[in-house]
Amino acid sequence: MAVEFLVHGGKALSFRCFILGQVGAAMQDKDTWSGRFAEPVADLVKRYTASVGFDHKLAMYDIQGSLAHAQMLAACDIISAQDLNDIKRGLGQIENEIISGEFVWLLDLEDVHLNIEKRLTSLVGDAGKRLHTGRSRNDQVATDVRLYLRHEIDELLGLIKALQLALLDLASQHTNTLMPGFTHLQVAQPISFAHHLMAYFEMLKRDAERLIDCRKRVNRLPLGAAALAGTSFPIKREYVAQLLGFDGVCENSLDAVSDRDFAIEFTACAALIMTHLSRFSEELILWMSPRFGFIDIADRFCTGSSIMPQKKNPDVPELVRGKTGRVNGHLVALLTLMKGQPLAYNKDNQEDKEPLFDTVDTLRDTLRIFADMVAGIAVKPEAMSEALRQGFATATDLADYLVKRGVPFRDAHEAVAKAVRAAETKGRDLAELTLTELQSFSKLIDNNVFAALSVSGSLAARDHIGGTAPIQVRAAIARVRKLL
Ligand code: ARG
């Protein structure tokens, strides 16, 4: 099986990795727990229980965690300085082997942890066997996943910001581009295209806040919990935490090895980001349809049809919408994984990785592609304002106009509803009725009503924080630009 992937251990590296299902007798070392069992594990069971096919993605974090653990063991006189040197040298070589693609991953060795540990022992002998002192794979894997996720969260925050900047750039050009705002997908009131875009900016702002908050709970060190109860060695957990850049340690050893809240919480954040982008995608798809014709998406985000020569399909937003289902599925998978688990660690937890990794990969690609897609949106203001001429978008403005002349709102609403019905019968917009026609619905209407009925007047009138008036949207853009 060949897998290509990226590892970020401070630097982003790409390497190829081969997993060997079968190993020759010469390579096959004694099983890690062979002392306990009378017969070897069945081949199918080996494949069923192995995680190296996917958890090799954690390799660089596993090495990082092992280095910090070994450094602490030496500082606490649990292993010798010579052992520490050997471990560092061996892990350094393993890192190079992994990067260059020489490292041989063995399915027989179950997971990333045992593969690296076995290779270390074959390189440096007894020092390699001492590395696991005061540690278990239970606290080791929990640490690796947290290191991985912390790194990915930081990357994702950068990508959210890039998308926000793309939105701001587009919005800045369209504070005076009028379009209908919709409720129930029916024309509601005039808004600017910038105002609409800025709604997504706000969603992404909350998404970033959520990730930053989630990171606090990710960034705690499980190591030292060992299998579940802690260790009898005189370890210094805070020292390891400091070496690895954690904000502190997980304070209960049982919780440290069994907690996957942080992964569930992250996936919930990711599902929400995808949900926001899915809504946006749905709008892009609608707006690109000739029935709307509000925008065009750059060709590089679309595909054609194998049969219909005229087609230009918005594949990317459609896939974002589709992939949201996949990430939502991962959230449910992780919640379900956890719901019946007794304390402390259970092998069920090995199943956390694929949903988590796929969530990260899907979200990363989606954010990247989305920022580029937003930057490439071509806006068609004529189609937007044409749509504003249908649907009586300024009916509320007429009601407000009457209210400002002393008519109680409910009565104004009733009068305007009648005016809309009459205009509809005549096939005209409210602004296209004559003053006399309008006055038949209220004596309080005079010539300045047409200013209130204009779409730009309607827009400018919503002049308060959060409103669609161009001056307000420009101020909103300026405010958030400063924050970014
Ligand atoms: N591959 C395992 C996982 O992903 C590592 C921990 C195994 N611990 C154990 N006690 N079997 O969870």
XYZ file of C-alpha atoms in Angstrom, residues 94-430:
337
model
C 14.444 7.622 11.812
C 13.138 11.073 10.994
C 15.446 11.205 7.976
C 14.418 7.729 6.886
C 10.760 8.687 7.056
C 11.292 11.907 5.138
C 13.319 10.204 2.425
C 10.830 7.361 2.152
C 13.327 4.700 3.181
C 11.559 3.874 6.404
C 9.843 0.509 6.218
C 6.503 0.491 7.981
C 5.486 -2.962 9.119
C 1.906 -3.998 9.585
C 3.175 -6.624 12.024
C 4.229 -3.801 14.297
C 0.642 -2.568 14.505
C 0.997 1.180 14.789
C 3.242 4.201 14.332
C 4.474 3.987 17.926
C 5.720 0.395 17.818
C 7.183 0.831 14.335
C 9.308 3.734 15.466
C 10.258 2.158 18.782
C 11.343 -1.108 17.136
C 13.418 0.723 14.566
C 14.991 2.787 17.326
C 15.969 -0.335 19.221
C 17.439 -1.885 16.113
C 19.504 1.280 15.635
C 20.658 2.051 19.184
C 20.021 -1.113 21.220
C 19.059 -0.970 24.897
C 18.593 2.804 25.016
C 15.726 2.298 22.549
C 14.159 -0.238 24.882
C 14.406 2.222 27.780
C 12.477 4.967 25.969
C 9.120 3.526 26.966
C 9.946 3.752 30.705
C 7.138 5.519 32.563
C 5.059 5.761 29.395
C 2.316 3.804 27.675
C 1.026 3.941 24.136
C -2.159 5.216 25.739
C -0.688 8.524 26.863
C 1.666 8.512 23.874
C -1.064 8.373 21.237
C -3.174 10.966 23.058
C -0.139 13.267 23.030
C 0.604 12.676 19.347
C -2.962 13.439 18.319
C -2.974 16.643 20.356
C 0.325 17.798 18.841
C -1.018 17.039 15.378
C -4.307 18.804 15.956
C -2.704 21.864 17.518
C -0.555 22.272 14.443
C -3.500 21.812 12.121
C -5.663 24.294 14.033
C -2.960 26.919 13.608
C -2.838 26.234 9.870
C -6.615 26.332 9.579
C -6.792 29.659 11.394
C -4.453 31.087 8.760
C -6.664 29.720 5.993
C -9.830 31.162 7.550
C -8.110 34.514 7.671
C -7.138 34.262 3.999
C -10.750 33.554 3.097
C -11.917 36.465 5.245
C -9.488 38.746 3.431
C -10.797 37.566 0.062
C -14.333 38.357 1.259
C -13.274 41.802 2.440
C -11.592 42.581 -0.874
C -14.689 41.609 -2.813
C -17.041 43.354 -0.378
C -15.052 46.610 -0.543
C -15.854 46.848 -4.258
C -19.582 46.281 -3.805
C -20.943 48.472 -1.023
C -23.053 50.225 -3.662
C -23.961 47.134 -5.665
C -27.655 46.644 -5.057
C -29.331 43.281 -4.936
C -32.481 41.876 -3.383
C -32.090 40.475 0.090
C -34.207 37.366 0.515
C -36.197 35.745 3.249
C -37.909 32.442 2.433
C -36.015 32.876 -0.843
C -38.573 35.546 -1.761
C -37.494 39.097 -2.505
C -37.535 40.902 0.836
C -35.628 44.203 0.912
C -32.777 45.824 -1.009
C -29.317 45.148 0.347
C -25.838 45.606 -1.007
C -23.825 42.671 -2.284
C -21.112 43.721 0.169
C -23.551 43.440 3.058
C -24.464 39.933 1.997
C -20.795 38.917 1.765
C -20.075 40.403 5.168
C -22.623 38.070 6.730
C -20.268 35.219 5.824
C -17.363 37.186 7.202
C -19.153 37.272 10.568
C -19.754 33.516 10.482
C -16.086 32.902 9.800
C -15.151 35.276 12.600
C -17.103 33.131 15.050
C -15.625 29.994 13.487
C -12.114 31.276 14.156
C -13.045 32.207 17.736
C -14.359 28.697 18.279
C -11.163 27.127 16.966
C -9.026 29.380 19.150
C -11.085 28.336 22.152
C -10.938 24.655 21.196
C -7.147 24.927 20.903
C -6.930 25.710 24.623
C -8.382 22.307 25.445
C -6.293 20.563 22.801
C -3.105 22.072 24.168
C -2.792 19.985 27.370
C -0.263 17.219 27.891
C -1.467 13.633 28.522
C 2.055 12.129 28.883
C 2.762 10.968 32.413
C -0.653 9.356 32.700
C 1.056 6.201 31.370
C -1.463 3.371 30.903
C -4.136 4.986 33.079
C -2.990 5.462 36.675
C 0.233 7.431 36.344
C 3.702 5.989 36.833
C 5.870 4.990 39.779
C 8.885 6.797 38.269
C 9.787 10.258 39.586
C 8.773 12.078 36.365
C 8.302 15.805 35.734
C 5.220 16.250 33.599
C 5.380 20.039 33.602
C 8.849 19.872 32.097
C 7.596 17.714 29.211
C 4.645 20.074 28.769
C 7.005 23.005 28.536
C 9.294 21.236 26.054
C 6.344 20.458 23.808
C 4.722 23.877 24.099
C 1.638 22.677 25.964
C -0.169 25.159 28.216
C -0.318 22.602 31.018
C -0.909 18.936 31.820
C -4.108 16.890 31.815
C -4.895 16.776 35.493
C -6.366 13.303 35.866
C -4.492 10.326 34.470
C -7.643 8.329 33.635
C -9.101 11.297 31.805
C -5.771 12.016 30.105
C -5.726 8.682 28.251
C -9.438 8.410 27.536
C -10.395 11.988 26.692
C -11.158 12.585 23.040
C -13.440 15.555 23.746
C -10.895 17.768 22.088
C -11.163 15.809 18.840
C -14.953 15.796 18.976
C -15.024 19.487 19.760
C -12.667 20.238 16.895
C -14.794 18.195 14.515
C -17.885 20.068 15.689
C -16.092 23.347 14.927
C -15.103 21.960 11.533
C -18.658 20.786 10.810
C -19.919 24.270 11.553
C -17.339 25.887 9.277
C -18.284 23.452 6.529
C -21.951 24.211 7.173
C -21.305 27.916 6.695
C -19.373 27.276 3.504
C -22.100 24.924 2.350
C -24.708 27.681 2.734
C -22.462 30.062 0.846
C -21.973 27.397 -1.832
C -25.705 26.958 -2.198
C -26.007 30.690 -2.848
C -23.157 30.717 -5.348
C -24.837 27.865 -7.201
C -28.173 29.692 -7.263
C -26.616 32.998 -8.234
C -24.712 31.374 -11.066
C -27.813 29.773 -12.506
C -29.087 31.786 -15.531
C -32.390 32.313 -13.670
C -30.465 34.544 -11.262
C -27.344 35.339 -13.277
C -25.970 37.454 -10.394
C -22.427 36.162 -10.629
C -20.069 34.039 -12.591
C -17.547 31.667 -11.081
C -14.151 31.448 -12.741
C -13.822 28.577 -15.195
C -11.126 26.874 -13.144
C -13.721 26.008 -10.491
C -16.232 24.558 -12.927
C -16.523 21.626 -15.272
C -18.492 20.983 -18.423
C -20.881 18.231 -19.334
C -19.927 15.183 -21.369
C -23.178 15.467 -23.337
C -24.483 19.045 -23.107
C -21.992 21.351 -24.820
C -23.414 24.525 -23.286
C -22.955 23.471 -19.650
C -20.703 25.138 -17.124
C -21.318 23.435 -13.812
C -20.345 24.899 -10.437
C -18.644 21.691 -9.300
C -16.563 23.195 -6.537
C -19.419 24.742 -4.544
C -21.474 21.609 -5.152
C -18.685 19.495 -3.722
C -18.264 21.790 -0.740
C -21.958 21.232 -0.049
C -21.457 17.492 -0.522
C -18.326 17.249 1.599
C -20.134 18.977 4.444
C -22.140 15.779 4.773
C -18.915 13.852 5.093
C -17.578 16.072 7.892
C -20.921 16.005 9.705
C -20.660 12.220 9.445
C -17.231 12.291 11.078
C -18.660 14.279 13.986
C -21.376 11.684 14.518
C -18.782 8.901 14.176
C -16.634 10.404 16.920
C -19.548 11.050 19.252
C -20.750 7.507 18.742
C -17.239 6.156 19.254
C -17.173 7.692 22.704
C -20.697 7.211 23.984
C -20.393 3.695 25.419
C -16.783 3.681 26.537
C -15.999 2.929 30.150
C -12.868 4.519 31.616
C -10.064 4.531 30.786
C -8.409 3.819 27.408
C -10.163 1.410 25.058
C -9.022 0.286 21.652
C -12.156 1.914 20.235
C -10.159 5.119 20.377
C -7.936 3.954 17.565
C -10.959 4.652 15.369
C -10.738 8.374 16.155
C -7.945 8.966 13.673
C -9.431 8.472 10.245
C -12.480 10.700 10.873
C -10.258 13.319 12.468
C -7.617 13.253 9.729
C -10.224 13.350 7.013
C -12.001 16.245 8.710
C -8.757 18.226 8.787
C -7.871 17.372 5.183
C -11.350 18.151 3.881
C -11.582 21.422 5.736
C -8.085 22.510 4.748
C -8.699 21.894 1.044
C -12.133 23.493 1.203
C -10.870 26.686 2.830
C -7.984 26.962 0.407
C -10.075 26.484 -2.676
C -12.844 28.722 -1.372
C -10.592 31.736 -0.845
C -9.372 31.444 -4.409
C -12.915 30.940 -5.702
C -14.236 34.038 -3.881
C -11.392 36.107 -5.296
C -12.425 34.951 -8.773
C -16.145 35.781 -8.539
C -17.348 38.030 -11.374
C -20.278 40.144 -10.205
C -23.101 41.148 -12.543
C -24.693 44.246 -10.969
C -27.252 44.722 -13.804
C -28.788 41.296 -13.159
C -28.932 42.065 -9.449
C -30.701 45.374 -9.902
C -32.990 43.867 -12.509
C -34.062 41.316 -9.878
C -34.735 44.222 -7.510
C -37.374 45.534 -9.887
C -39.441 42.440 -9.240
C -40.868 41.519 -5.868
C -41.739 44.934 -4.359
C -38.510 45.139 -2.386
C -39.321 48.649 -1.110
C -42.786 47.850 0.270
C -41.463 48.071 3.838
C -40.025 51.478 3.010
C -43.481 52.695 2.005
C -44.938 51.369 5.256
C -42.147 53.085 7.228
C -42.855 56.291 5.269
C -46.491 56.223 6.431
C -45.482 55.422 10.020
C -43.233 58.476 10.009
C -46.361 60.462 9.084
C -48.224 59.161 12.113
C -49.960 56.048 10.740
C -49.787 53.119 13.240
C -47.509 50.420 11.772
C -50.221 47.765 11.439
C -52.460 50.171 9.487
C -49.528 51.216 7.299
C -48.797 47.545 6.632
C -52.397 47.003 5.546
C -52.428 50.042 3.226
C -49.156 49.048 1.554
C -50.310 45.449 1.141
C -53.291 46.793 -0.827
C -50.989 49.009 -2.893
C -48.793 45.994 -3.689
C -51.824 44.007 -4.802
C -52.926 46.822 -7.089
C -49.433 47.276 -8.521
C -49.153 43.549 -9.127
C -52.416 43.547 -11.080
C -51.081 46.429 -13.186
C -47.770 44.653 -13.693
C -45.836 47.565 -12.216
C -43.518 48.170 -9.265
C -44.652 50.434 -6.409
